Amino acid sequence: MEKKITEPESRVPVLAEADVAVLGGGPAGIGAAIAAADAGASVVIIERYGFLGGIPAICNMEPSSWCREAETVMPGGVQAMLEKRILERDAAFPPFYTPSTSLVYDTEMLKQVLDDLILEHGIRPIYHTLITAPYIENGIVKGVFIESKSGRQAVLAKRLVDCTGDADIAARAGCPFEQCDLGPDEKTNLMFGTLIFGASDVDTEEFMDNLKAHPELLDRPRHEFISTGFKKAKAAGYPIPPDGFQDKVILNHLTQGDATAINRVRVPVDGTDVQSLTQAEIKSRKCVLDTLELLKKFEPGFEAARLRNFATAMGVRETRRIKGAYQLTQEDIDGQRHFEDTVAVYPVCADGPGRVAVATDAWFQIPFGIMVPSGAENLLVAGRCVSATKDATHTSRGVDFAFATGQAAGAASALSIKQGKNSRAVDIKALQAELVRQGVRIG
Ligand SMILES: Cc1cc2nc3c(=O)[nH]c(=O)nc-3n(C[C@H](O)[C@H](O)[C@H](O)COP(=O)(O)OP(=O)(O)OC[C@H]3O[C@@H](n4cnc5c(N)ncnc54)[C@H](O)[C@@H]3O)c2cc1C
């Protein structure tokens, strides 16, 4: 039996009080915080790392907009505003192939651009802080407990938006959720985790010449190339680290001598289990070095390559998804479905097992109901942990989807205070008008 101890009774100091507390500073959290502030609320945003940005910044991720081409219909709003700002700061690059119009962000500059945006909107950031549990009074979530170098504290708020990616607070508040198991033999349909890495001393000219000579190696629009190195290594009977991702390597941006973000390693991980995370992080670092060795041996241009950096942490693709008032399905996406409670349009384009990602001008509407957990009154959920079926997750975990759902949940939280209603009971017509005012395309 698991050994347990009793925590001593304690009184917890309140660090901050606000209209809206945004839990987690990834794309969903950024969307939620800016939208709530724009709708007139006082806002705090709490983040466990020392910077905002979520997976794009933690993992030095590649382009945020999967499959974006000239005709792709985008929701706009906070994502578009951020992209404009990043371009003004000369901190984004086109991927090195066409016709994709997705931009590769400089993920280091992204952190600073986000500091500016948050402060300009009068939002109070609280970094280096882990949100540990909901504070519940008379059955209503009225804040969160946090842990940091300052010790155990609390943040109180009239409305909360769980943007942790893992629905940490919704789950601990007792809201029902779904989660795939890792399974004892690690044979799982849970999406793998990835530690992205950078390489320096790359002969980028030689690498690009090889790609130009073999355009068939580019898997457009999924921003992947099929590594000739991996093919050659396989043919030579060289062990491929690790199995499960064929010959593909995702690599979008090269500077003089540097391949800044190489996405190749795939490791099983349960992102809600600290032991699993620890083991996966250690295994991933080993896999990165094995991958680099293989690229050095077999990939044109990588002969003298050296490890430039591991990303801050491995990226987790999938954990919990809440069971919300509505569950988004793949049929909704493929059927370009419209909803009465639409809060944004979103392009029909998804990768995933057995699917080929194709950019089109087709779109569907994102319904508000996927952000509304059961059993909690003033708590909404945004980002990759919204209510969606497993297959729809290939769309609902996109960065731009997280921005859009975050913006809707943040605006709904702020408006519901003005309306004297629960966040789940917000007047939808008023929410839609507010989102349109904030530059979101909803239909
Ligand atoms: C390796 C990798 C590559 C990817 N590539 C792409 C791509 O090319 N295009 C694309 O669209 N999508 C991509 N994705 C998916 C996408 O990055 C995520 O699904 C998206 O970032 C989800 O946004 P989010 O805001 O919901 O969550 P996250 O980005 O995970 O942000 C959650 C934030 O909350 C913080 N947090 C979590 N728990 C706590 C807590 N308890 N206390 C305090 N803070 C907390 C985290 O530190 C983080 O900053 C990729 C994912 C991975 C892992």
Short mmCIF file of C-alpha atoms and ligand atoms in Angstrom, two decimals:
data_model
loop_
_atom_site.label_atom_id
_atom_site.label_comp_id
_atom_site.label_asym_id
_atom_site.label_seq_id
_atom_site.Cartn_x
_atom_site.Cartn_y
_atom_site.Cartn_z
CA MET A 1 0.00 0.00 0.00
CA GLU A 2 1.16 3.56 -0.76
CA LYS A 3 2.69 5.19 2.32
CA LYS A 4 0.95 8.44 3.35
CA ILE A 5 1.64 11.21 5.86
CA THR A 6 -0.59 13.97 7.23
CA GLU A 7 0.05 17.57 6.22
CA PRO A 8 0.11 19.93 9.23
CA GLU A 9 -2.82 22.39 9.38
CA SER A 10 -1.71 25.80 8.13
CA ARG A 11 -3.04 29.22 7.24
CA VAL A 12 -2.02 30.23 3.73
CA PRO A 13 -1.12 33.84 2.77
CA VAL A 14 -2.96 35.31 -0.23
CA LEU A 15 -0.47 36.59 -2.81
CA ALA A 16 -2.99 38.16 -5.19
CA GLU A 17 -6.70 38.72 -5.85
CA ALA A 18 -8.15 39.40 -9.29
CA ASP A 19 -11.33 39.17 -11.33
CA VAL A 20 -9.83 36.43 -13.49
CA ALA A 21 -6.96 34.03 -12.69
CA VAL A 22 -5.40 32.38 -15.72
CA LEU A 23 -3.69 29.12 -14.80
CA GLY A 24 -0.77 28.38 -17.11
CA GLY A 25 1.00 30.69 -19.56
CA GLY A 26 0.96 28.75 -22.85
CA PRO A 27 -0.95 29.78 -25.98
CA ALA A 28 -4.32 29.17 -24.27
CA GLY A 29 -3.28 31.14 -21.18
CA ILE A 30 -1.95 34.05 -23.24
CA GLY A 31 -5.21 34.16 -25.24
CA ALA A 32 -7.29 34.00 -22.05
CA ALA A 33 -5.35 36.64 -20.14
CA ILE A 34 -5.29 39.20 -22.97
CA ALA A 35 -8.98 38.65 -23.82
CA ALA A 36 -10.11 38.97 -20.19
CA ALA A 37 -8.06 42.14 -19.72
CA ASP A 38 -9.36 43.54 -23.01
CA ALA A 39 -12.91 42.89 -21.77
CA GLY A 40 -12.25 45.00 -18.67
CA ALA A 41 -11.22 42.45 -16.01
CA SER A 42 -8.27 42.57 -13.62
CA VAL A 43 -6.15 39.52 -14.49
CA VAL A 44 -3.31 37.44 -13.05
CA ILE A 45 -1.50 34.79 -15.07
CA ILE A 46 0.41 32.08 -13.18
CA GLU A 47 3.16 30.04 -14.84
CA ARG A 48 5.56 27.38 -13.50
CA TYR A 49 8.51 28.42 -15.72
CA GLY A 50 10.20 31.84 -15.72
CA PHE A 51 8.59 32.80 -19.04
CA LEU A 52 5.35 32.62 -20.96
CA GLY A 53 4.80 30.77 -24.23
CA GLY A 54 4.02 27.19 -23.19
CA ILE A 55 5.21 24.39 -25.46
CA PRO A 56 6.39 26.70 -28.28
CA ALA A 57 8.79 28.40 -25.86
CA ILE A 58 9.59 25.45 -23.58
CA CYS A 59 10.31 23.13 -26.51
CA ASN A 60 11.64 25.58 -29.15
CA MET A 61 8.73 24.37 -31.24
CA GLU A 62 8.40 24.82 -34.99
CA PRO A 63 5.65 26.79 -36.79
CA SER A 64 2.55 27.38 -34.74
CA SER A 65 0.09 27.16 -37.60
CA TRP A 66 -0.05 23.66 -38.97
CA CYS A 67 -0.89 23.52 -42.69
CA ARG A 68 -1.39 27.25 -43.15
CA GLU A 69 -1.35 28.28 -46.80
CA ALA A 70 -2.64 31.32 -48.68
CA GLU A 71 -6.33 30.28 -48.63
CA THR A 72 -6.42 28.92 -45.09
CA VAL A 73 -9.14 30.56 -42.97
CA MET A 74 -7.76 31.60 -39.58
CA PRO A 75 -9.59 32.75 -36.42
CA GLY A 76 -7.51 35.95 -36.00
CA GLY A 77 -7.68 37.59 -32.55
CA VAL A 78 -4.77 37.29 -30.11
CA GLN A 79 -2.83 34.89 -32.35
CA ALA A 80 -2.87 37.37 -35.24
CA MET A 81 -1.93 40.25 -32.92
CA LEU A 82 1.00 38.27 -31.50
CA GLU A 83 2.22 37.30 -34.95
CA LYS A 84 2.11 40.93 -36.09
CA ARG A 85 4.15 41.92 -33.04
CA ILE A 86 6.68 39.16 -33.62
CA LEU A 87 7.13 40.23 -37.23
CA GLU A 88 7.64 43.85 -36.12
CA ARG A 89 10.43 42.59 -33.85
CA ASP A 90 12.01 40.66 -36.74
CA ALA A 91 11.57 37.47 -34.70
CA ALA A 92 9.88 35.12 -37.19
CA PHE A 93 11.03 33.35 -40.34
CA PRO A 94 9.25 31.71 -43.24
CA PRO A 95 9.81 27.95 -43.29
CA PHE A 96 12.38 27.00 -45.94
CA TYR A 97 9.82 25.56 -48.32
CA THR A 98 6.65 26.80 -49.98
CA PRO A 99 3.67 27.14 -50.22
CA SER A 100 3.33 27.09 -46.40
CA THR A 101 2.66 30.52 -44.91
CA SER A 102 3.18 29.32 -41.33
CA LEU A 103 5.94 31.25 -39.63
CA VAL A 104 8.74 29.81 -37.56
CA TYR A 105 8.97 31.93 -34.41
CA ASP A 106 12.24 32.80 -32.77
CA THR A 107 11.16 31.10 -29.56
CA GLU A 108 13.66 33.01 -27.40
CA MET A 109 12.41 36.41 -28.60
CA LEU A 110 8.87 35.09 -28.18
CA LYS A 111 9.39 35.05 -24.41
CA GLN A 112 10.28 38.76 -24.34
CA VAL A 113 7.52 39.77 -26.78
CA LEU A 114 5.02 38.03 -24.49
CA ASP A 115 6.35 39.86 -21.39
CA ASP A 116 5.70 43.12 -23.23
CA LEU A 117 2.21 42.15 -24.37
CA ILE A 118 1.13 40.97 -20.92
CA LEU A 119 2.44 44.08 -19.16
CA GLU A 120 0.93 46.41 -21.78
CA HIS A 121 -2.46 44.85 -21.06
CA GLY A 122 -2.09 45.52 -17.32
CA ILE A 123 -1.98 41.80 -16.54
CA ARG A 124 -0.10 40.69 -13.41
CA PRO A 125 2.34 37.86 -14.21
CA ILE A 126 3.38 35.39 -11.49
CA TYR A 127 6.23 33.23 -12.83
CA HIS A 128 8.26 30.42 -11.23
CA THR A 129 5.10 29.19 -9.54
CA LEU A 130 3.43 25.80 -9.56
CA ILE A 131 -0.35 25.78 -9.19
CA THR A 132 -1.06 22.85 -6.92
CA ALA A 133 -4.78 22.69 -6.08
CA PRO A 134 -8.08 24.53 -6.34
CA TYR A 135 -9.33 26.54 -3.36
CA ILE A 136 -13.00 25.59 -3.03
CA GLU A 137 -15.55 27.36 -0.80
CA ASN A 138 -19.12 26.05 -0.57
CA GLY A 139 -18.55 23.90 -3.64
CA ILE A 140 -17.36 26.83 -5.78
CA VAL A 141 -13.75 27.23 -7.02
CA LYS A 142 -12.65 30.60 -5.66
CA GLY A 143 -8.93 30.44 -6.20
CA VAL A 144 -5.87 28.23 -6.28
CA PHE A 145 -3.06 27.18 -3.99
CA ILE A 146 0.40 27.82 -5.35
CA GLU A 147 3.95 26.77 -4.38
CA SER A 148 7.09 28.73 -5.15
CA LYS A 149 10.32 29.94 -3.57
CA SER A 150 8.00 32.16 -1.46
CA GLY A 151 6.41 29.04 0.02
CA ARG A 152 2.77 27.99 -0.08
CA GLN A 153 0.41 30.82 -1.01
CA ALA A 154 -3.00 31.34 -2.59
CA VAL A 155 -4.43 33.41 -5.42
CA LEU A 156 -8.12 34.30 -5.21
CA ALA A 157 -10.30 35.13 -8.22
CA LYS A 158 -13.94 35.51 -9.21
CA ARG A 159 -13.36 33.41 -12.32
CA LEU A 160 -10.62 30.94 -13.28
CA VAL A 161 -9.44 29.54 -16.61
CA ASP A 162 -7.48 26.28 -16.50
CA CYS A 163 -4.86 26.58 -19.26
CA THR A 164 -2.37 24.09 -17.79
CA GLY A 165 -2.62 21.82 -20.86
CA ASP A 166 -3.24 18.95 -18.43
CA ALA A 167 -6.46 20.28 -16.85
CA ASP A 168 -4.58 20.05 -13.52
CA ILE A 169 -7.00 22.22 -11.58
CA ALA A 170 -10.22 21.06 -13.24
CA ALA A 171 -9.19 17.46 -12.47
CA ARG A 172 -8.36 18.27 -8.86
CA ALA A 173 -11.66 20.14 -8.51
CA GLY A 174 -13.37 16.84 -9.36
CA CYS A 175 -14.42 17.66 -12.96
CA PRO A 176 -14.65 14.47 -15.04
CA PHE A 177 -11.97 13.93 -17.69
CA GLU A 178 -10.62 11.33 -20.12
CA GLN A 179 -7.05 10.12 -20.25
CA CYS A 180 -5.30 7.37 -22.20
CA ASP A 181 -3.15 4.98 -20.15
CA LEU A 182 0.55 4.55 -20.75
CA GLY A 183 0.14 0.86 -19.97
CA PRO A 184 2.68 -1.43 -18.28
CA ASP A 185 4.54 -2.28 -21.50
CA GLU A 186 4.41 1.32 -22.72
CA LYS A 187 2.39 0.14 -25.73
CA THR A 188 -0.07 2.97 -25.70
CA ASN A 189 -2.17 5.10 -27.96
CA LEU A 190 -1.14 8.09 -25.86
CA MET A 191 0.81 10.44 -28.13
CA PHE A 192 4.59 10.28 -27.57
CA GLY A 193 6.61 13.05 -25.96
CA THR A 194 9.51 14.80 -27.72
CA LEU A 195 12.66 16.52 -26.58
CA ILE A 196 13.52 18.96 -29.37
CA PHE A 197 17.19 19.84 -29.76
CA GLY A 198 19.46 22.16 -31.71
CA ALA A 199 22.69 21.39 -33.57
CA SER A 200 25.55 23.77 -34.32
CA ASP A 201 28.43 23.48 -36.80
CA VAL A 202 26.06 22.28 -39.52
CA ASP A 203 27.06 22.87 -43.13
CA THR A 204 23.68 24.38 -43.93
CA GLU A 205 24.62 24.99 -47.57
CA GLU A 206 25.41 21.32 -48.14
CA PHE A 207 22.22 20.31 -46.32
CA MET A 208 20.07 22.65 -48.44
CA ASP A 209 21.81 21.59 -51.68
CA ASN A 210 20.86 17.99 -50.91
CA LEU A 211 17.23 19.01 -50.28
CA LYS A 212 17.13 21.06 -53.49
CA ALA A 213 18.45 18.08 -55.42
CA HIS A 214 15.78 15.85 -53.81
CA PRO A 215 12.57 17.91 -53.42
CA GLU A 216 10.66 14.65 -52.96
CA LEU A 217 12.18 14.52 -49.47
CA LEU A 218 9.99 17.38 -48.27
CA ASP A 219 6.65 16.30 -46.86
CA ARG A 220 4.61 19.43 -47.46
CA PRO A 221 2.60 20.77 -45.65
CA ARG A 222 3.59 18.89 -42.49
CA HIS A 223 6.90 20.72 -42.30
CA GLU A 224 8.87 17.48 -42.27
CA PHE A 225 11.60 16.20 -44.43
CA ILE A 226 12.45 12.59 -44.95
CA SER A 227 15.99 12.26 -43.86
CA THR A 228 18.26 10.69 -46.43
CA GLY A 229 20.52 10.05 -43.45
CA PHE A 230 17.95 7.83 -41.78
CA LYS A 231 17.32 5.98 -45.03
CA LYS A 232 21.02 5.38 -45.54
CA ALA A 233 21.47 4.35 -41.91
CA LYS A 234 18.65 1.84 -42.19
CA ALA A 235 20.08 0.40 -45.40
CA ALA A 236 23.45 0.05 -43.63
CA GLY A 237 21.76 -1.85 -40.77
CA TYR A 238 22.51 0.95 -38.32
CA PRO A 239 20.20 1.00 -35.24
CA ILE A 240 17.59 3.76 -35.58
CA PRO A 241 16.95 5.69 -32.34
CA PRO A 242 14.15 5.41 -31.27
CA ASP A 243 11.63 3.34 -33.25
CA GLY A 244 8.21 4.61 -34.19
CA PHE A 245 8.80 7.64 -36.35
CA GLN A 246 10.00 6.18 -39.65
CA ASP A 247 12.57 8.29 -41.40
CA LYS A 248 11.10 11.69 -40.73
CA VAL A 249 12.75 14.60 -39.09
CA ILE A 250 11.01 17.91 -38.53
CA LEU A 251 13.34 20.78 -39.10
CA ASN A 252 12.15 24.19 -40.17
CA HIS A 253 14.78 26.73 -39.62
CA LEU A 254 18.47 26.92 -40.37
CA THR A 255 20.69 29.86 -39.60
CA GLN A 256 24.31 30.10 -40.63
CA GLY A 257 25.68 26.86 -39.21
CA ASP A 258 22.79 26.11 -36.86
CA ALA A 259 19.78 23.81 -37.08
CA THR A 260 17.87 25.40 -34.20
CA ALA A 261 15.02 22.98 -33.59
CA ILE A 262 15.26 19.32 -34.58
CA ASN A 263 12.15 17.31 -33.75
CA ARG A 264 12.86 13.61 -34.12
CA VAL A 265 12.84 11.83 -30.76
CA ARG A 266 9.65 10.03 -29.74
CA VAL A 267 9.39 8.62 -26.20
CA PRO A 268 6.32 7.25 -24.39
CA VAL A 269 5.38 9.44 -21.42
CA ASP A 270 2.51 10.03 -19.02
CA GLY A 271 2.69 13.77 -18.47
CA THR A 272 0.65 13.53 -15.26
CA ASP A 273 3.06 11.09 -13.56
CA VAL A 274 6.28 12.55 -12.18
CA GLN A 275 8.18 9.23 -12.35
CA SER A 276 7.21 8.75 -15.97
CA LEU A 277 8.24 12.32 -16.80
CA THR A 278 11.61 11.82 -15.09
CA GLN A 279 12.38 8.58 -16.91
CA ALA A 280 11.19 9.95 -20.26
CA GLU A 281 13.33 13.09 -19.93
CA ILE A 282 16.46 10.98 -19.22
CA LYS A 283 15.69 8.57 -22.06
CA SER A 284 15.00 11.47 -24.45
CA ARG A 285 18.39 13.08 -23.82
CA LYS A 286 20.09 9.78 -24.66
CA CYS A 287 17.95 9.43 -27.81
CA VAL A 288 18.86 12.97 -28.88
CA LEU A 289 22.57 12.15 -28.70
CA ASP A 290 22.05 8.87 -30.59
CA THR A 291 20.08 10.78 -33.23
CA LEU A 292 22.82 13.37 -33.57
CA GLU A 293 25.41 10.61 -34.02
CA LEU A 294 23.30 9.13 -36.80
CA LEU A 295 22.86 12.50 -38.51
CA LYS A 296 26.63 13.08 -38.31
CA LYS A 297 27.32 9.74 -39.94
CA PHE A 298 24.67 9.79 -42.64
CA GLU A 299 23.03 13.22 -43.22
CA PRO A 300 24.71 15.53 -45.78
CA GLY A 301 25.85 18.70 -44.02
CA PHE A 302 25.82 17.24 -40.48
CA GLU A 303 29.27 15.62 -40.55
CA ALA A 304 30.80 18.08 -38.03
CA ALA A 305 27.58 18.87 -36.14
CA ARG A 306 27.62 19.34 -32.36
CA LEU A 307 24.86 19.49 -29.77
CA ARG A 308 23.80 23.13 -29.49
CA ASN A 309 21.07 22.72 -26.85
CA PHE A 310 18.36 20.49 -25.45
CA ALA A 311 15.02 22.32 -25.23
CA THR A 312 14.13 23.49 -21.70
CA ALA A 313 12.07 20.34 -21.20
CA MET A 314 10.53 17.54 -23.23
CA GLY A 315 7.18 18.34 -24.82
CA VAL A 316 4.09 16.39 -23.81
CA ARG A 317 1.44 16.16 -26.51
CA GLU A 318 -1.49 14.59 -24.73
CA THR A 319 -2.74 14.03 -21.18
CA ARG A 320 -6.21 14.77 -19.79
CA ARG A 321 -9.17 16.09 -21.74
CA ILE A 322 -12.18 17.29 -19.75
CA LYS A 323 -15.64 15.87 -20.39
CA GLY A 324 -17.34 19.14 -21.19
CA ALA A 325 -20.84 20.38 -21.96
CA TYR A 326 -20.01 19.43 -25.58
CA GLN A 327 -17.37 17.07 -26.97
CA LEU A 328 -15.81 18.04 -30.31
CA THR A 329 -15.62 15.12 -32.77
CA GLN A 330 -13.70 14.44 -35.98
CA GLU A 331 -17.08 14.39 -37.76
CA ASP A 332 -17.70 17.97 -36.61
CA ILE A 333 -14.35 18.96 -38.12
CA ASP A 334 -14.65 17.02 -41.39
CA GLY A 335 -18.33 18.05 -41.72
CA GLN A 336 -17.37 21.73 -41.33
CA ARG A 337 -20.01 21.96 -38.64
CA HIS A 338 -21.53 25.22 -37.45
CA PHE A 339 -22.62 25.77 -33.82
CA GLU A 340 -25.04 28.23 -32.19
CA ASP A 341 -22.41 28.88 -29.50
CA THR A 342 -19.53 29.42 -31.96
CA VAL A 343 -16.58 31.34 -30.54
CA ALA A 344 -14.15 31.07 -33.49
CA VAL A 345 -13.70 29.55 -36.93
CA TYR A 346 -10.89 27.04 -37.39
CA PRO A 347 -9.31 25.49 -40.51
CA VAL A 348 -10.10 21.88 -41.43
CA CYS A 349 -6.60 20.47 -41.50
CA ALA A 350 -5.31 17.83 -39.23
CA ASP A 351 -2.58 15.32 -39.17
CA GLY A 352 -2.87 12.06 -37.34
CA PRO A 353 -2.71 8.33 -37.88
CA GLY A 354 -4.00 7.39 -41.30
CA ARG A 355 -4.64 10.99 -42.30
CA VAL A 356 -2.76 13.14 -44.72
CA ALA A 357 -2.65 16.77 -43.74
CA VAL A 358 -3.86 18.96 -46.57
CA ALA A 359 -4.36 22.70 -46.46
CA THR A 360 -7.74 23.84 -47.84
CA ASP A 361 -10.01 26.83 -47.38
CA ALA A 362 -12.54 24.69 -45.43
CA TRP A 363 -13.37 25.64 -41.83
CA PHE A 364 -15.62 24.65 -38.94
CA GLN A 365 -16.78 26.54 -35.88
CA ILE A 366 -15.40 25.99 -32.37
CA PRO A 367 -18.29 25.71 -29.86
CA PHE A 368 -18.10 27.31 -26.38
CA GLY A 369 -19.39 24.06 -24.82
CA ILE A 370 -16.02 22.28 -25.19
CA MET A 371 -14.55 24.68 -22.61
CA VAL A 372 -17.22 24.11 -19.97
CA PRO A 373 -16.34 21.33 -17.49
CA SER A 374 -19.04 19.49 -15.56
CA GLY A 375 -19.30 20.13 -11.84
CA ALA A 376 -17.49 23.45 -11.48
CA GLU A 377 -19.20 26.82 -11.62
CA ASN A 378 -16.70 29.54 -12.31
CA LEU A 379 -13.98 27.51 -13.93
CA LEU A 380 -13.47 27.20 -17.70
CA VAL A 381 -10.84 25.12 -19.49
CA ALA A 382 -8.94 26.13 -22.64
CA GLY A 383 -6.17 24.74 -24.85
CA ARG A 384 -5.26 21.15 -25.52
CA CYS A 385 -7.30 19.80 -22.58
CA VAL A 386 -10.71 20.95 -23.89
CA SER A 387 -13.45 18.40 -24.42
CA ALA A 388 -12.71 16.50 -27.64
CA THR A 389 -12.66 12.90 -28.82
CA LYS A 390 -9.29 11.19 -29.24
CA ASP A 391 -9.28 11.60 -33.03
CA ALA A 392 -10.35 15.26 -32.87
CA THR A 393 -7.34 15.91 -30.64
CA HIS A 394 -5.09 16.09 -33.68
CA THR A 395 -6.86 19.37 -34.40
CA SER A 396 -7.72 20.55 -30.89
CA ARG A 397 -4.12 20.38 -29.65
CA GLY A 398 -2.87 22.88 -32.25
CA VAL A 399 -1.30 26.09 -30.99
CA ASP A 400 -3.76 28.30 -32.86
CA PHE A 401 -6.67 26.28 -31.47
CA ALA A 402 -5.30 26.93 -27.98
CA PHE A 403 -5.08 30.68 -28.65
CA ALA A 404 -8.69 30.70 -29.93
CA THR A 405 -10.18 28.69 -27.05
CA GLY A 406 -8.15 30.68 -24.53
CA GLN A 407 -9.43 33.96 -25.96
CA ALA A 408 -13.03 32.73 -25.79
CA ALA A 409 -12.70 31.44 -22.21
CA GLY A 410 -10.97 34.65 -21.04
CA ALA A 411 -13.58 36.92 -22.63
CA ALA A 412 -16.41 34.73 -21.26
CA SER A 413 -14.94 34.90 -17.75
CA ALA A 414 -14.71 38.70 -17.81
CA LEU A 415 -18.18 39.20 -19.33
CA SER A 416 -19.85 36.79 -16.91
CA ILE A 417 -18.73 38.98 -13.99
CA LYS A 418 -20.35 42.03 -15.60
CA GLN A 419 -23.50 40.00 -16.28
CA GLY A 420 -23.65 38.60 -12.74
CA LYS A 421 -23.69 35.04 -14.10
CA ASN A 422 -21.52 31.95 -13.80
CA SER A 423 -18.85 31.75 -16.46
CA ARG A 424 -20.62 28.65 -17.88
CA ALA A 425 -23.92 30.62 -18.15
CA VAL A 426 -22.45 33.66 -19.92
CA ASP A 427 -24.74 35.27 -22.49
CA ILE A 428 -23.47 33.75 -25.73
CA LYS A 429 -24.62 36.57 -28.02
CA ALA A 430 -22.78 39.11 -25.85
CA LEU A 431 -19.68 36.85 -25.84
CA GLN A 432 -19.76 36.56 -29.62
CA ALA A 433 -20.07 40.35 -29.99
CA GLU A 434 -17.11 40.84 -27.62
CA LEU A 435 -14.96 38.33 -29.53
CA VAL A 436 -15.77 40.00 -32.85
CA ARG A 437 -14.82 43.33 -31.25
CA GLN A 438 -11.51 41.71 -30.25
CA GLY A 439 -10.83 40.75 -33.89
CA VAL A 440 -11.91 37.09 -33.81
CA ARG A 441 -13.68 35.63 -36.82
CA ILE A 442 -16.56 33.52 -35.45
CA GLY A 443 -18.47 32.63 -38.64
C1 LIG B 1 7.23 18.51 -29.45
C2 LIG B 1 5.93 19.16 -29.85
C3 LIG B 1 5.80 19.73 -31.11
C4 LIG B 1 4.60 20.33 -31.48
N1 LIG B 1 4.50 20.93 -32.71
C5 LIG B 1 3.40 21.64 -33.02
C6 LIG B 1 3.33 22.40 -34.23
O1 LIG B 1 4.24 22.40 -35.05
N2 LIG B 1 2.19 23.14 -34.46
C7 LIG B 1 1.15 23.16 -33.56
O2 LIG B 1 0.14 23.85 -33.78
N3 LIG B 1 1.19 22.44 -32.41
C8 LIG B 1 2.29 21.70 -32.10
N4 LIG B 1 2.34 20.99 -30.93
C9 LIG B 1 1.17 21.03 -30.01
C10 LIG B 1 1.09 22.35 -29.24
O3 LIG B 1 2.36 22.84 -28.96
C11 LIG B 1 0.35 22.23 -27.89
O4 LIG B 1 -0.73 21.36 -27.96
C12 LIG B 1 -0.11 23.65 -27.47
O5 LIG B 1 1.04 24.39 -27.09
C13 LIG B 1 -1.12 23.59 -26.36
O6 LIG B 1 -1.27 24.88 -25.79
P1 LIG B 1 -1.78 25.02 -24.28
O7 LIG B 1 -1.72 26.45 -23.95
O8 LIG B 1 -3.05 24.27 -24.16
O9 LIG B 1 -0.73 24.18 -23.41
P2 LIG B 1 0.86 24.34 -23.24
O10 LIG B 1 1.50 24.89 -24.45
O11 LIG B 1 1.28 23.00 -22.73
O12 LIG B 1 0.97 25.42 -22.07
C14 LIG B 1 0.60 25.12 -20.74
C15 LIG B 1 1.36 26.05 -19.83
O13 LIG B 1 0.93 25.87 -18.49
C16 LIG B 1 2.04 25.70 -17.62
N5 LIG B 1 1.62 24.80 -16.54
C17 LIG B 1 1.17 23.54 -16.67
N6 LIG B 1 0.82 23.05 -15.47
C18 LIG B 1 1.06 24.03 -14.57
C19 LIG B 1 0.90 24.12 -13.16
N7 LIG B 1 0.39 23.12 -12.45
N8 LIG B 1 1.28 25.26 -12.55
C20 LIG B 1 1.79 26.30 -13.28
N9 LIG B 1 1.95 26.27 -14.62
C21 LIG B 1 1.58 25.15 -15.26
C22 LIG B 1 3.12 25.09 -18.50
O14 LIG B 1 4.41 25.34 -17.99
C23 LIG B 1 2.86 25.79 -19.84
O15 LIG B 1 3.55 27.01 -19.95
C24 LIG B 1 3.51 20.36 -30.56
C25 LIG B 1 3.64 19.75 -29.30
C26 LIG B 1 4.83 19.15 -28.94
C27 LIG B 1 4.95 18.53 -27.58
#
